Amino acid sequence: DVIVAEYNVTIRSYALQALTNALTNVIYHSEDFPLMLPRPTCEEYMTIEFMQKIAEDLAGATRPPMASLGSAHEATLASRFFHLLAAYSERGYHVTNDAMIGSPPRPIQGLLQRAHDAGAVSHRALELETQVALTALGGKS
């Protein structure tokens, strides 16, 4: 059903926006969290299964905005997620760099490079965000 597919894409997009916002807060503002609360961590985001789900959104880099699956907008958020995870800690950097995602398994840098190439043609925000992510992972574009 088209309505259900559009609903699922919208909910996934909102979840990805909330996730990248939360990750930004944890990385750049964790010193502002109340002292009585435990410091937030990103350990649950450093699993292959979780990164696989986020990498699925990178595949949307080449889809038009009206696609029933994720598009360049979601790919931009996925790129930001990988950049933030790599910036989170040394472990985050290594986990993100060492992860092999998809079938056949490919490094995240390869997926980001593909998204960057698509962004260079049609989506400036995606191009810039993937450039930042590739730089954070020590890659080139």
Short mmCIF file of C-alpha atoms in Angstrom, two decimals:
data_model
loop_
_atom_site.label_atom_id
_atom_site.label_comp_id
_atom_site.label_asym_id
_atom_site.label_seq_id
_atom_site.Cartn_x
_atom_site.Cartn_y
_atom_site.Cartn_z
CA ASP A 1 0.00 0.00 0.00
CA VAL A 2 1.41 3.40 -1.02
CA ILE A 3 0.19 5.20 2.10
CA VAL A 4 1.89 2.68 4.40
CA ALA A 5 5.14 2.93 2.41
CA GLU A 6 5.10 6.74 2.60
CA TYR A 7 4.34 6.57 6.32
CA ASN A 8 7.27 4.19 6.93
CA VAL A 9 9.68 6.43 4.99
CA THR A 10 8.50 9.48 6.93
CA ILE A 11 8.85 7.76 10.31
CA ARG A 12 12.31 6.46 9.41
CA SER A 13 13.36 9.95 8.33
CA TYR A 14 12.13 11.43 11.63
CA ALA A 15 13.96 8.71 13.57
CA LEU A 16 17.18 9.41 11.66
CA GLN A 17 16.85 13.14 12.37
CA ALA A 18 16.27 12.47 16.07
CA LEU A 19 19.22 10.07 16.19
CA THR A 20 21.66 12.50 14.59
CA ASN A 21 20.43 15.32 16.85
CA ALA A 22 20.86 13.12 19.94
CA LEU A 23 24.31 12.02 18.82
CA THR A 24 25.30 15.66 18.25
CA ASN A 25 24.17 16.51 21.79
CA VAL A 26 26.07 13.59 23.30
CA ILE A 27 29.28 14.48 21.47
CA TYR A 28 29.30 18.25 21.70
CA HIS A 29 27.24 19.00 24.81
CA SER A 30 27.69 16.06 27.19
CA GLU A 31 29.47 18.30 29.71
CA ASP A 32 26.19 20.21 30.07
CA PHE A 33 24.23 17.14 31.22
CA PRO A 34 23.23 17.22 34.90
CA LEU A 35 25.88 15.75 37.17
CA MET A 36 23.44 13.39 38.89
CA LEU A 37 22.75 11.56 35.62
CA PRO A 38 25.18 9.06 34.12
CA ARG A 39 27.11 10.45 31.17
CA PRO A 40 25.44 9.31 27.94
CA THR A 41 27.35 6.97 25.65
CA CYS A 42 27.14 5.85 22.06
CA GLU A 43 28.12 2.22 22.58
CA GLU A 44 24.75 0.87 21.36
CA TYR A 45 25.34 2.58 18.01
CA MET A 46 28.63 0.77 17.42
CA THR A 47 27.22 -2.57 16.36
CA ILE A 48 27.34 -3.92 12.83
CA GLU A 49 23.57 -4.50 12.89
CA PHE A 50 22.86 -0.89 13.81
CA MET A 51 25.33 0.52 11.29
CA GLN A 52 23.81 -1.75 8.63
CA LYS A 53 20.41 -0.11 9.18
CA ILE A 54 21.91 3.38 8.91
CA ALA A 55 23.89 2.36 5.81
CA GLU A 56 20.61 1.40 4.13
CA ASP A 57 19.81 5.10 4.14
CA LEU A 58 23.05 5.85 2.28
CA ALA A 59 21.63 3.81 -0.59
CA GLY A 60 19.03 6.55 -1.03
CA ALA A 61 21.70 8.93 -2.33
CA THR A 62 20.81 8.12 -5.93
CA ARG A 63 17.02 8.07 -5.54
CA PRO A 64 14.83 11.03 -6.45
CA PRO A 65 13.08 12.90 -3.58
CA MET A 66 9.69 11.38 -4.45
CA ALA A 67 10.97 7.80 -4.12
CA SER A 68 8.98 5.48 -1.89
CA LEU A 69 12.24 4.57 -0.15
CA GLY A 70 14.75 6.94 1.43
CA SER A 71 16.25 9.62 -0.78
CA ALA A 72 19.26 11.94 -0.74
CA HIS A 73 17.85 13.68 2.34
CA GLU A 74 18.06 10.48 4.41
CA ALA A 75 21.47 9.70 2.90
CA THR A 76 22.65 13.11 4.12
CA LEU A 77 21.54 12.28 7.67
CA ALA A 78 23.15 8.84 7.46
CA SER A 79 26.42 10.47 6.39
CA ARG A 80 26.18 12.83 9.36
CA PHE A 81 25.58 9.85 11.67
CA PHE A 82 28.77 8.10 10.48
CA HIS A 83 30.76 11.33 10.79
CA LEU A 84 29.52 11.86 14.35
CA LEU A 85 30.14 8.25 15.35
CA ALA A 86 33.72 8.46 14.06
CA ALA A 87 34.19 11.73 15.98
CA TYR A 88 32.71 10.30 19.19
CA SER A 89 35.78 8.39 20.34
CA GLU A 90 38.79 6.49 19.15
CA ARG A 91 36.72 3.32 19.37
CA GLY A 92 33.96 4.93 17.30
CA TYR A 93 36.53 5.88 14.68
CA HIS A 94 37.93 2.35 14.48
CA VAL A 95 34.55 0.59 14.56
CA THR A 96 33.25 2.82 11.76
CA ASN A 97 36.40 2.40 9.67
CA ASP A 98 36.59 -1.37 10.12
CA ALA A 99 32.91 -2.15 9.52
CA MET A 100 31.96 -4.07 6.41
CA ILE A 101 28.34 -3.40 5.50
CA GLY A 102 25.89 -4.86 3.02
CA SER A 103 25.84 -7.75 0.61
CA PRO A 104 28.43 -8.06 -0.73
CA PRO A 105 30.18 -6.54 2.30
CA ARG A 106 31.73 -3.15 1.59
CA PRO A 107 33.52 -0.64 3.80
CA ILE A 108 31.49 2.35 4.98
CA GLN A 109 33.96 4.64 3.22
CA GLY A 110 33.00 3.05 -0.10
CA LEU A 111 29.32 3.65 0.58
CA LEU A 112 30.05 7.24 1.59
CA GLN A 113 32.11 7.78 -1.56
CA ARG A 114 29.22 6.54 -3.70
CA ALA A 115 26.85 8.90 -1.87
CA HIS A 116 29.35 11.74 -2.29
CA ASP A 117 29.52 11.15 -6.04
CA ALA A 118 25.72 11.20 -6.25
CA GLY A 119 25.60 14.35 -4.15
CA ALA A 120 28.14 16.08 -6.37
CA VAL A 121 25.72 15.68 -9.27
CA SER A 122 22.42 16.55 -7.67
CA HIS A 123 22.41 17.37 -3.95
CA ARG A 124 24.83 19.91 -2.44
CA ALA A 125 24.01 19.11 1.21
CA LEU A 126 24.68 15.41 0.60
CA GLU A 127 27.95 16.23 -1.14
CA LEU A 128 29.12 18.39 1.77
CA GLU A 129 28.00 16.00 4.51
CA THR A 130 29.66 13.00 2.87
CA GLN A 131 32.83 15.05 2.42
CA VAL A 132 32.87 15.75 6.17
CA ALA A 133 32.19 12.07 6.92
CA LEU A 134 34.94 10.87 4.58
CA THR A 135 37.37 13.33 6.13
CA ALA A 136 36.38 12.19 9.66
CA LEU A 137 37.06 8.60 8.60
CA GLY A 138 40.41 9.51 7.07
CA GLY A 139 39.22 8.98 3.51
CA LYS A 140 39.37 11.13 0.43
CA SER A 141 36.82 12.20 -2.11
#
